[in-house]
Amino acid sequence: MSRRMRDIDVRPVTEGDIPDWTRALNTGFLRSSASTEAEFADRGSYLVPSRTLGAFDDGRCVATFRSFAQELTAVGGRPVPADAISNVTVTATHRRRGLLTRMMALDLAAAKERGDVVATLIAAEYPIYGRYGFGPATHTAEWTVDVPRTGLDRHRPVPDDGGRIDLVDPAEVRKLGPELFERVRSAQPGAINRDDRWWRVNTGEIRLARAPWSEPFYAVHRAASGEVEGLAAYVCDDRWNDDKRPLNTATVKGLIATSPAAERALWHYLCSIDWITTVKSGYRAPDDLLPHLLPDPRAARLTTYADWLWVRVLDVQRALEARTYATSGTLVLDVVDEAGLAGGRYLLEAGPDGARCTRTDREAQLTLPVGELGTLWLGDESAVRLAALGRVREQQEGAALVADALLRTSRRPWCPDMF
């Protein structure tokens, strides 16, 4: 390490560092660095100083990094403690000096010490995080719906099962939303928790200077029993053609539902709103039901498909024991972790009644980097596919098939949120 690199101080921030840290964050994300006192105060209200790192060159912040406590839903519904990583930037003048590597090493070591099972992040760029042991574990998709082509009867937006849809205000969303989301999260592998601040920010009670607020419409689906089963937030534009015909778009900011019936009712409602000719779905699960809830699925055109939540396993035994398994089987995994946090040889004995994962001296059946284990853990990827790509290696013929039988899930995992 050069003397110049050693002179760059990587450390947790103090309260007095927050303005400089915030300006560096905005610079790294190519936003105006002309931050306000209101933004500094907002950052200071939720940053955890011991988990907020900065790199300082001659007293000026040139790199940022933040983590916070998170719960991630494993396959089967059990929440596991996660180290959520966000706000990662390195100023353009200080790239390729190992600053991210130093900050990441400090944070992951602390997460391991705390007992976090995994670390998570959403990658702005694909090539960065694999070298730190992360692997893409969920994907996201977005559809653009050509409403006139759907084949729906727009004159019958009300569910025919006794349910109903009501528009509610932000205060009502803050009352009913958290409990509804917890029911959704418990059944959705890959979902993360939403704290009180999330609901306050996303209903406009807290206004962020860096993100101008436009209040959405909020539609709630209630079953015939009166129970809330779904919630959609959406905004609409105001566009008309020269013949005074409407060409308006409804853009979904979020849609959650505890049942397919509620999900169907909310999408049909959105496609029935007068003047709306296009519905943008917002980010959805890659195997979302939306296209096939329409009489003509081709009316929903796939416009985005990308990796989303990345997972870095910190505790192999707890991660594999936390999730459920549809079939029974055993598998010996040789996990390679260059950082020394989770490597070793493990025997997984799993079945519908539970799983046990222990260190072992048995001969390995499947060798894989810890990042590939993160990719497989939530059930989205195929070990057979990764073996064909040369990303995992079979030590025993057929081991990848065994891994797929144990680890893959019938529905794909999904993280509804950005962080």
Tab-separated table of C-alpha atoms in Angstrom:
chain	number	residue	atom	x	y	z
A	1	MET	CA	0.000	0.000	0.000
A	2	SER	CA	1.418	3.366	-0.980
A	3	ARG	CA	1.930	6.110	1.552
A	4	ARG	CA	-0.730	8.151	-0.251
A	5	MET	CA	-3.294	5.376	0.206
A	6	ARG	CA	-2.419	4.997	3.880
A	7	ASP	CA	-2.991	8.731	4.357
A	8	ILE	CA	-6.660	8.330	3.346
A	9	ASP	CA	-8.445	7.704	6.624
A	10	VAL	CA	-11.306	5.184	6.476
A	11	ARG	CA	-13.409	5.419	9.629
A	12	PRO	CA	-16.937	5.740	11.063
A	13	VAL	CA	-18.394	9.210	10.737
A	14	THR	CA	-19.089	11.611	13.566
A	15	GLU	CA	-22.073	13.920	13.797
A	16	GLY	CA	-19.896	16.748	12.492
A	17	ASP	CA	-18.961	14.691	9.399
A	18	ILE	CA	-22.545	14.300	8.171
A	19	PRO	CA	-22.641	17.416	5.912
A	20	ASP	CA	-19.353	16.502	4.184
A	21	TRP	CA	-20.381	12.828	3.966
A	22	THR	CA	-23.737	13.821	2.426
A	23	ARG	CA	-22.076	16.041	-0.174
A	24	ALA	CA	-19.710	13.191	-1.098
A	25	LEU	CA	-22.673	10.823	-1.392
A	26	ASN	CA	-24.521	13.167	-3.734
A	27	THR	CA	-21.377	13.731	-5.794
A	28	GLY	CA	-20.837	9.983	-6.135
A	29	PHE	CA	-24.396	9.510	-7.384
A	30	LEU	CA	-23.989	12.427	-9.835
A	31	ARG	CA	-26.463	14.591	-7.964
A	32	SER	CA	-25.883	18.216	-7.090
A	33	SER	CA	-23.543	18.527	-4.124
A	34	ALA	CA	-25.340	21.723	-3.061
A	35	SER	CA	-27.048	20.033	-0.118
A	36	THR	CA	-29.219	21.811	2.428
A	37	GLU	CA	-29.353	21.947	6.209
A	38	ALA	CA	-32.672	20.102	5.989
A	39	GLU	CA	-30.987	17.211	4.182
A	40	PHE	CA	-28.179	17.101	6.745
A	41	ALA	CA	-30.712	17.005	9.570
A	42	ASP	CA	-32.704	14.246	7.864
A	43	ARG	CA	-29.579	12.127	7.321
A	44	GLY	CA	-28.554	12.609	10.913
A	45	SER	CA	-31.972	11.403	12.119
A	46	TYR	CA	-31.472	7.835	10.916
A	47	LEU	CA	-27.773	7.218	10.205
A	48	VAL	CA	-26.068	4.915	12.694
A	49	PRO	CA	-22.608	6.517	13.086
A	50	SER	CA	-20.828	3.251	13.911
A	51	ARG	CA	-22.242	1.714	10.700
A	52	THR	CA	-21.703	4.776	8.507
A	53	LEU	CA	-18.204	4.864	7.039
A	54	GLY	CA	-16.340	7.525	5.139
A	55	ALA	CA	-12.932	7.821	3.508
A	56	PHE	CA	-11.287	11.153	4.287
A	57	ASP	CA	-8.407	12.665	2.296
A	58	ASP	CA	-6.931	15.721	4.000
A	59	GLY	CA	-10.153	16.013	5.947
A	60	ARG	CA	-12.479	15.870	2.915
A	61	CYS	CA	-14.858	12.938	2.482
A	62	VAL	CA	-14.159	11.126	-0.803
A	63	ALA	CA	-16.041	7.846	-0.311
A	64	THR	CA	-19.217	6.793	1.522
A	65	PHE	CA	-20.654	3.552	2.876
A	66	ARG	CA	-23.594	2.774	5.148
A	67	SER	CA	-25.170	-0.343	6.597
A	68	PHE	CA	-28.165	-0.947	8.830
A	69	ALA	CA	-30.072	-3.787	10.455
A	70	GLN	CA	-32.504	-5.623	8.215
A	71	GLU	CA	-34.663	-8.753	8.250
A	72	LEU	CA	-34.716	-10.866	5.093
A	73	THR	CA	-37.346	-13.527	4.504
A	74	ALA	CA	-35.830	-16.938	3.768
A	75	VAL	CA	-37.562	-19.682	1.798
A	76	GLY	CA	-40.403	-20.897	4.014
A	77	GLY	CA	-41.002	-17.538	5.677
A	78	ARG	CA	-38.441	-17.360	8.468
A	79	PRO	CA	-36.825	-13.914	8.852
A	80	VAL	CA	-33.038	-13.887	9.202
A	81	PRO	CA	-30.893	-10.979	10.450
A	82	ALA	CA	-29.140	-9.245	7.574
A	83	ASP	CA	-26.534	-6.520	7.180
A	84	ALA	CA	-28.094	-4.182	4.606
A	85	ILE	CA	-25.515	-2.141	2.675
A	86	SER	CA	-26.377	1.105	0.925
A	87	ASN	CA	-25.072	4.575	-0.016
A	88	VAL	CA	-21.831	3.192	-1.464
A	89	THR	CA	-19.856	5.770	-3.465
A	90	VAL	CA	-16.274	6.626	-4.321
A	91	THR	CA	-15.589	10.089	-5.721
A	92	ALA	CA	-14.278	9.937	-9.306
A	93	THR	CA	-10.952	11.490	-8.270
A	94	HIS	CA	-10.261	8.632	-5.833
A	95	ARG	CA	-11.245	5.480	-7.727
A	96	ARG	CA	-8.980	2.427	-7.902
A	97	ARG	CA	-7.374	3.109	-4.540
A	98	GLY	CA	-8.993	0.272	-2.626
A	99	LEU	CA	-11.336	2.502	-0.624
A	100	LEU	CA	-14.455	0.379	-1.190
A	101	THR	CA	-12.483	-2.765	-0.349
A	102	ARG	CA	-11.405	-1.265	2.967
A	103	MET	CA	-14.907	-0.095	3.880
A	104	MET	CA	-16.484	-3.397	2.841
A	105	ALA	CA	-13.981	-5.404	4.880
A	106	LEU	CA	-14.712	-3.361	8.001
A	107	ASP	CA	-18.461	-3.668	7.605
A	108	LEU	CA	-18.597	-7.389	6.814
A	109	ALA	CA	-16.279	-8.231	9.712
A	110	ALA	CA	-18.557	-6.277	12.056
A	111	ALA	CA	-21.644	-8.001	10.600
A	112	LYS	CA	-20.070	-11.407	11.159
A	113	GLU	CA	-19.218	-10.447	14.725
A	114	ARG	CA	-22.803	-9.285	15.351
A	115	GLY	CA	-24.167	-12.606	14.162
A	116	ASP	CA	-25.838	-11.485	10.941
A	117	VAL	CA	-26.625	-14.473	8.716
A	118	VAL	CA	-26.239	-12.638	5.399
A	119	ALA	CA	-25.384	-9.235	3.977
A	120	THR	CA	-27.552	-7.676	1.274
A	121	LEU	CA	-27.409	-4.859	-1.246
A	122	ILE	CA	-28.900	-3.678	-4.528
A	123	ALA	CA	-26.108	-3.158	-7.024
A	124	ALA	CA	-26.029	-0.042	-9.183
A	125	GLU	CA	-23.399	-1.780	-11.340
A	126	TYR	CA	-23.150	-5.534	-11.906
A	127	PRO	CA	-19.362	-6.171	-11.899
A	128	ILE	CA	-18.516	-4.593	-8.538
A	129	TYR	CA	-19.763	-6.837	-5.769
A	130	GLY	CA	-18.977	-10.378	-6.844
A	131	ARG	CA	-15.402	-9.931	-5.643
A	132	TYR	CA	-16.724	-9.345	-2.123
A	133	GLY	CA	-18.704	-12.592	-2.056
A	134	PHE	CA	-22.104	-11.280	-3.147
A	135	GLY	CA	-24.257	-13.029	-5.710
A	136	PRO	CA	-27.493	-11.897	-7.428
A	137	ALA	CA	-30.251	-13.732	-5.550
A	138	THR	CA	-33.425	-12.125	-6.908
A	139	HIS	CA	-34.466	-10.405	-10.116
A	140	THR	CA	-37.043	-7.778	-10.956
A	141	ALA	CA	-39.248	-7.103	-13.962
A	142	GLU	CA	-41.475	-4.333	-15.217
A	143	TRP	CA	-44.360	-4.483	-17.673
A	144	THR	CA	-46.053	-1.785	-19.726
A	145	VAL	CA	-49.730	-2.619	-20.278
A	146	ASP	CA	-51.548	-1.442	-23.400
A	147	VAL	CA	-54.945	-1.088	-21.730
A	148	PRO	CA	-57.196	-1.114	-24.849
A	149	ARG	CA	-55.581	-4.386	-25.923
A	150	THR	CA	-56.109	-6.234	-22.629
A	151	GLY	CA	-59.602	-7.483	-23.502
A	152	LEU	CA	-60.901	-6.467	-20.073
A	153	ASP	CA	-64.419	-5.144	-19.612
A	154	ARG	CA	-63.571	-1.680	-18.310
A	155	HIS	CA	-67.175	-1.155	-17.220
A	156	ARG	CA	-66.861	-3.866	-14.543
A	157	PRO	CA	-63.909	-2.871	-12.365
A	158	VAL	CA	-65.538	-4.083	-9.126
A	159	PRO	CA	-64.576	-7.624	-7.997
A	160	ASP	CA	-67.377	-10.138	-8.494
A	161	ASP	CA	-66.515	-12.131	-5.344
A	162	GLY	CA	-68.048	-9.724	-2.836
A	163	GLY	CA	-64.841	-7.787	-2.379
A	164	ARG	CA	-64.436	-4.073	-2.932
A	165	ILE	CA	-61.827	-1.447	-3.745
A	166	ASP	CA	-61.640	1.854	-1.869
A	167	LEU	CA	-59.432	4.898	-2.300
A	168	VAL	CA	-57.853	5.934	1.010
A	169	ASP	CA	-55.652	8.769	2.219
A	170	PRO	CA	-52.006	8.554	3.372
A	171	ALA	CA	-52.939	8.495	7.050
A	172	GLU	CA	-55.082	5.407	6.464
A	173	VAL	CA	-52.205	3.746	4.587
A	174	ARG	CA	-49.941	4.307	7.589
A	175	LYS	CA	-52.538	2.534	9.758
A	176	LEU	CA	-53.334	-0.489	7.617
A	177	GLY	CA	-50.204	-0.829	5.468
A	178	PRO	CA	-47.654	-2.200	7.971
A	179	GLU	CA	-49.803	-5.140	9.094
A	180	LEU	CA	-50.754	-5.987	5.514
A	181	PHE	CA	-47.135	-5.888	4.403
A	182	GLU	CA	-46.042	-8.171	7.250
A	183	ARG	CA	-48.505	-10.783	6.001
A	184	VAL	CA	-47.128	-10.395	2.481
A	185	ARG	CA	-43.494	-10.453	3.646
A	186	SER	CA	-43.920	-13.649	5.659
A	187	ALA	CA	-44.918	-15.502	2.485
A	188	GLN	CA	-42.434	-13.907	0.074
A	189	PRO	CA	-38.829	-15.199	0.034
A	190	GLY	CA	-36.481	-12.303	-0.661
A	191	ALA	CA	-38.701	-9.659	0.942
A	192	ILE	CA	-37.223	-7.295	3.531
A	193	ASN	CA	-38.815	-5.485	6.453
A	194	ARG	CA	-40.194	-1.948	6.265
A	195	ASP	CA	-39.692	0.247	9.326
A	196	ASP	CA	-41.839	3.160	10.473
A	197	ARG	CA	-39.675	5.643	8.574
A	198	TRP	CA	-40.341	3.752	5.317
A	199	TRP	CA	-44.083	4.233	5.707
A	200	ARG	CA	-43.720	7.893	6.691
A	201	VAL	CA	-41.466	8.665	3.710
A	202	ASN	CA	-43.578	6.723	1.221
A	203	THR	CA	-46.816	8.414	2.298
A	204	GLY	CA	-45.355	11.913	2.308
A	205	GLU	CA	-45.350	12.504	6.064
A	206	ILE	CA	-41.573	12.948	5.802
A	207	ARG	CA	-40.609	15.031	2.774
A	208	LEU	CA	-37.103	14.546	1.385
A	209	ALA	CA	-35.392	17.593	-0.071
A	210	ARG	CA	-33.590	15.384	-2.599
A	211	ALA	CA	-36.823	13.747	-3.857
A	212	PRO	CA	-39.724	16.054	-4.800
A	213	TRP	CA	-43.011	14.614	-3.527
A	214	SER	CA	-46.035	13.889	-5.701
A	215	GLU	CA	-48.784	12.283	-3.676
A	216	PRO	CA	-50.038	9.018	-5.189
A	217	PHE	CA	-53.527	7.605	-5.196
A	218	TYR	CA	-53.918	4.683	-2.787
A	219	ALA	CA	-56.330	1.858	-3.633
A	220	VAL	CA	-57.166	-0.757	-0.994
A	221	HIS	CA	-58.736	-4.126	-1.745
A	222	ARG	CA	-61.024	-5.530	0.947
A	223	ALA	CA	-62.367	-9.068	0.840
A	224	ALA	CA	-66.064	-9.793	1.341
A	225	SER	CA	-65.272	-10.246	5.042
A	226	GLY	CA	-63.876	-6.717	5.213
A	227	GLU	CA	-60.282	-7.867	5.684
A	228	VAL	CA	-57.679	-5.799	3.853
A	229	GLU	CA	-55.962	-8.034	1.297
A	230	GLY	CA	-54.226	-5.630	-1.052
A	231	LEU	CA	-52.857	-2.126	-1.520
A	232	ALA	CA	-51.753	-0.251	-4.633
A	233	ALA	CA	-50.119	3.170	-4.859
A	234	TYR	CA	-50.073	4.856	-8.258
A	235	VAL	CA	-49.614	8.220	-9.951
A	236	CYS	CA	-51.120	9.459	-13.215
A	237	ASP	CA	-49.915	11.887	-15.844
A	238	ASP	CA	-52.066	14.235	-17.937
A	239	ARG	CA	-51.550	13.657	-21.652
A	240	TRP	CA	-54.022	14.097	-24.508
A	241	ASN	CA	-53.594	13.908	-28.263
A	242	ASP	CA	-54.566	16.556	-30.800
A	243	ASP	CA	-58.036	15.020	-31.201
A	244	LYS	CA	-58.722	15.508	-27.477
A	245	ARG	CA	-58.458	11.807	-26.803
A	246	PRO	CA	-56.798	10.752	-23.529
A	247	LEU	CA	-53.367	9.093	-23.608
A	248	ASN	CA	-52.764	9.017	-19.866
A	249	THR	CA	-50.471	6.604	-18.032
A	250	ALA	CA	-50.917	5.189	-14.541
A	251	THR	CA	-47.543	4.324	-13.019
A	252	VAL	CA	-47.644	1.920	-10.107
A	253	LYS	CA	-45.365	2.883	-7.225
A	254	GLY	CA	-46.121	-0.312	-5.348
A	255	LEU	CA	-48.689	-3.102	-5.256
A	256	ILE	CA	-48.909	-5.804	-2.589
A	257	ALA	CA	-51.551	-8.456	-2.060
A	258	THR	CA	-52.051	-11.479	0.176
A	259	SER	CA	-54.074	-13.438	-2.389
A	260	PRO	CA	-54.234	-13.876	-6.161
A	261	ALA	CA	-57.847	-12.657	-6.052
A	262	ALA	CA	-56.803	-9.350	-4.485
A	263	GLU	CA	-53.933	-9.012	-6.930
A	264	ARG	CA	-56.268	-9.616	-9.883
A	265	ALA	CA	-58.809	-7.120	-8.557
A	266	LEU	CA	-56.217	-4.354	-8.151
A	267	TRP	CA	-54.737	-4.798	-11.639
A	268	HIS	CA	-58.197	-4.906	-13.201
A	269	TYR	CA	-59.108	-1.744	-11.297
A	270	LEU	CA	-55.994	0.059	-12.568
A	271	CYS	CA	-56.818	-0.938	-16.139
A	272	SER	CA	-60.400	0.353	-15.787
A	273	ILE	CA	-59.674	3.945	-14.733
A	274	ASP	CA	-61.174	6.447	-17.170
A	275	TRP	CA	-58.632	8.174	-19.460
A	276	ILE	CA	-55.883	5.636	-18.616
A	277	THR	CA	-54.587	3.974	-21.777
A	278	THR	CA	-51.276	2.680	-20.393
A	279	VAL	CA	-50.372	1.112	-17.056
A	280	LYS	CA	-46.732	0.814	-16.004
A	281	SER	CA	-46.434	-1.940	-13.447
A	282	GLY	CA	-43.422	-0.685	-11.513
A	283	TYR	CA	-40.865	-3.271	-10.394
A	284	ARG	CA	-42.446	-6.692	-9.920
A	285	ALA	CA	-41.406	-10.282	-9.355
A	286	PRO	CA	-39.964	-11.824	-12.541
A	287	ASP	CA	-42.733	-14.455	-12.532
A	288	ASP	CA	-45.474	-11.991	-11.579
A	289	LEU	CA	-49.034	-13.017	-12.408
A	290	LEU	CA	-49.854	-9.712	-14.111
A	291	PRO	CA	-49.637	-10.693	-17.797
A	292	HIS	CA	-51.797	-13.775	-17.277
A	293	LEU	CA	-54.396	-11.915	-15.244
A	294	LEU	CA	-55.335	-10.241	-18.543
A	295	PRO	CA	-57.459	-11.909	-21.247
A	296	ASP	CA	-54.660	-11.040	-23.698
A	297	PRO	CA	-51.291	-11.467	-21.937
A	298	ARG	CA	-49.527	-9.840	-24.907
A	299	ALA	CA	-51.037	-6.553	-23.813
A	300	ALA	CA	-48.391	-6.561	-21.058
A	301	ARG	CA	-45.020	-5.910	-22.691
A	302	LEU	CA	-41.896	-6.740	-20.665
A	303	THR	CA	-39.868	-3.521	-20.534
A	304	THR	CA	-37.374	-4.236	-17.720
A	305	TYR	CA	-35.663	-7.381	-16.507
A	306	ALA	CA	-32.610	-7.153	-14.265
A	307	ASP	CA	-30.816	-8.479	-11.216
A	308	TRP	CA	-32.042	-6.910	-7.976
A	309	LEU	CA	-31.209	-8.128	-4.454
A	310	TRP	CA	-27.662	-9.446	-3.983
A	311	VAL	CA	-26.847	-11.735	-1.052
A	312	ARG	CA	-23.546	-12.435	0.695
A	313	VAL	CA	-23.694	-15.421	3.059
A	314	LEU	CA	-21.893	-14.833	6.359
A	315	ASP	CA	-23.008	-17.954	8.249
A	316	VAL	CA	-23.506	-20.997	6.014
A	317	GLN	CA	-24.935	-23.232	8.714
A	318	ARG	CA	-27.593	-20.796	9.910
A	319	ALA	CA	-28.480	-19.712	6.366
A	320	LEU	CA	-29.129	-23.264	5.174
A	321	GLU	CA	-30.950	-24.248	8.354
A	322	ALA	CA	-33.182	-21.145	8.260
A	323	ARG	CA	-34.911	-22.069	5.007
A	324	THR	CA	-37.291	-24.906	4.213
A	325	TYR	CA	-36.943	-27.734	1.676
A	326	ALA	CA	-39.676	-29.425	-0.346
A	327	THR	CA	-37.789	-32.705	-0.745
A	328	SER	CA	-35.340	-34.769	1.285
A	329	GLY	CA	-31.677	-35.194	0.496
A	330	THR	CA	-28.088	-34.689	1.581
A	331	LEU	CA	-25.378	-32.637	-0.038
A	332	VAL	CA	-21.754	-31.871	0.844
A	333	LEU	CA	-20.789	-28.344	-0.174
A	334	ASP	CA	-17.246	-27.004	-0.313
A	335	VAL	CA	-17.719	-23.232	0.035
A	336	VAL	CA	-14.793	-21.078	-1.073
A	337	ASP	CA	-14.579	-17.685	0.620
A	338	GLU	CA	-11.445	-15.662	-0.010
A	339	ALA	CA	-12.369	-13.240	2.787
A	340	GLY	CA	-12.345	-16.081	5.314
A	341	LEU	CA	-15.808	-15.300	6.680
A	342	ALA	CA	-17.861	-18.326	5.659
A	343	GLY	CA	-15.648	-20.826	3.850
A	344	GLY	CA	-15.410	-24.528	4.617
A	345	ARG	CA	-16.965	-27.893	3.905
A	346	TYR	CA	-20.554	-28.402	5.035
A	347	LEU	CA	-22.947	-31.344	5.148
A	348	LEU	CA	-26.549	-30.340	4.469
A	349	GLU	CA	-29.189	-32.863	5.554
A	350	ALA	CA	-32.557	-31.454	4.557
A	351	GLY	CA	-36.176	-32.427	4.209
A	352	PRO	CA	-39.744	-31.159	4.636
A	353	ASP	CA	-39.448	-31.517	8.420
A	354	GLY	CA	-36.345	-29.337	8.722
A	355	ALA	CA	-32.665	-29.128	7.947
A	356	ARG	CA	-29.337	-29.636	9.671
A	357	CYS	CA	-26.080	-28.166	8.374
A	358	THR	CA	-22.768	-29.075	9.973
A	359	ARG	CA	-19.102	-28.821	9.149
A	360	THR	CA	-17.737	-32.087	7.805
A	361	ASP	CA	-14.636	-33.886	6.596
A	362	ARG	CA	-16.615	-35.838	4.016
A	363	GLU	CA	-15.586	-35.608	0.384
A	364	ALA	CA	-17.205	-32.630	-1.313
A	365	GLN	CA	-19.914	-33.194	-3.901
A	366	LEU	CA	-20.205	-29.580	-5.086
A	367	THR	CA	-17.578	-26.822	-4.880
A	368	LEU	CA	-18.714	-23.238	-5.191
A	369	PRO	CA	-17.649	-19.690	-4.297
A	370	VAL	CA	-19.605	-18.099	-1.464
A	371	GLY	CA	-21.169	-15.662	-3.960
A	372	GLU	CA	-22.717	-18.544	-5.892
A	373	LEU	CA	-24.138	-19.912	-2.649
A	374	GLY	CA	-25.798	-16.525	-2.172
A	375	THR	CA	-27.237	-16.812	-5.681
A	376	LEU	CA	-28.641	-20.280	-4.931
A	377	TRP	CA	-29.829	-19.757	-1.361
A	378	LEU	CA	-33.207	-18.123	-2.086
A	379	GLY	CA	-34.024	-20.689	-4.768
A	380	ASP	CA	-33.963	-18.524	-7.883
A	381	GLU	CA	-30.997	-19.988	-9.746
A	382	SER	CA	-30.139	-23.488	-10.975
A	383	ALA	CA	-26.947	-25.194	-9.847
A	384	VAL	CA	-27.035	-27.170	-13.106
A	385	ARG	CA	-27.010	-23.895	-15.017
A	386	LEU	CA	-24.174	-22.505	-12.905
A	387	ALA	CA	-22.184	-25.693	-13.492
A	388	ALA	CA	-22.662	-25.286	-17.256
A	389	LEU	CA	-21.319	-21.750	-16.905
A	390	GLY	CA	-18.316	-22.964	-14.934
A	391	ARG	CA	-19.342	-21.031	-11.829
A	392	VAL	CA	-19.774	-24.123	-9.642
A	393	ARG	CA	-17.941	-27.416	-9.969
A	394	GLU	CA	-19.327	-30.907	-9.521
A	395	GLN	CA	-16.974	-33.152	-7.595
A	396	GLN	CA	-19.503	-35.953	-7.861
A	397	GLU	CA	-21.586	-36.490	-10.957
A	398	GLY	CA	-25.192	-35.438	-10.455
A	399	ALA	CA	-24.459	-33.204	-7.468
A	400	ALA	CA	-25.860	-30.133	-9.230
A	401	LEU	CA	-29.124	-31.983	-9.848
A	402	VAL	CA	-29.331	-32.814	-6.150
A	403	ALA	CA	-28.693	-29.149	-5.301
A	404	ASP	CA	-31.497	-28.059	-7.616
A	405	ALA	CA	-33.927	-30.581	-6.131
A	406	LEU	CA	-33.184	-29.238	-2.659
A	407	LEU	CA	-32.720	-25.509	-3.207
A	408	ARG	CA	-34.915	-24.358	-6.093
A	409	THR	CA	-38.404	-23.027	-5.351
A	410	SER	CA	-41.687	-23.297	-7.232
A	411	ARG	CA	-42.143	-19.503	-7.298
A	412	ARG	CA	-39.245	-17.103	-7.731
A	413	PRO	CA	-38.023	-15.000	-4.811
A	414	TRP	CA	-38.636	-11.265	-4.966
A	415	CYS	CA	-37.623	-8.161	-3.062
A	416	PRO	CA	-40.296	-5.469	-3.461
A	417	ASP	CA	-38.113	-2.677	-2.102
A	418	MET	CA	-35.109	-0.522	-2.930
A	419	PHE	CA	-32.719	0.472	-0.138
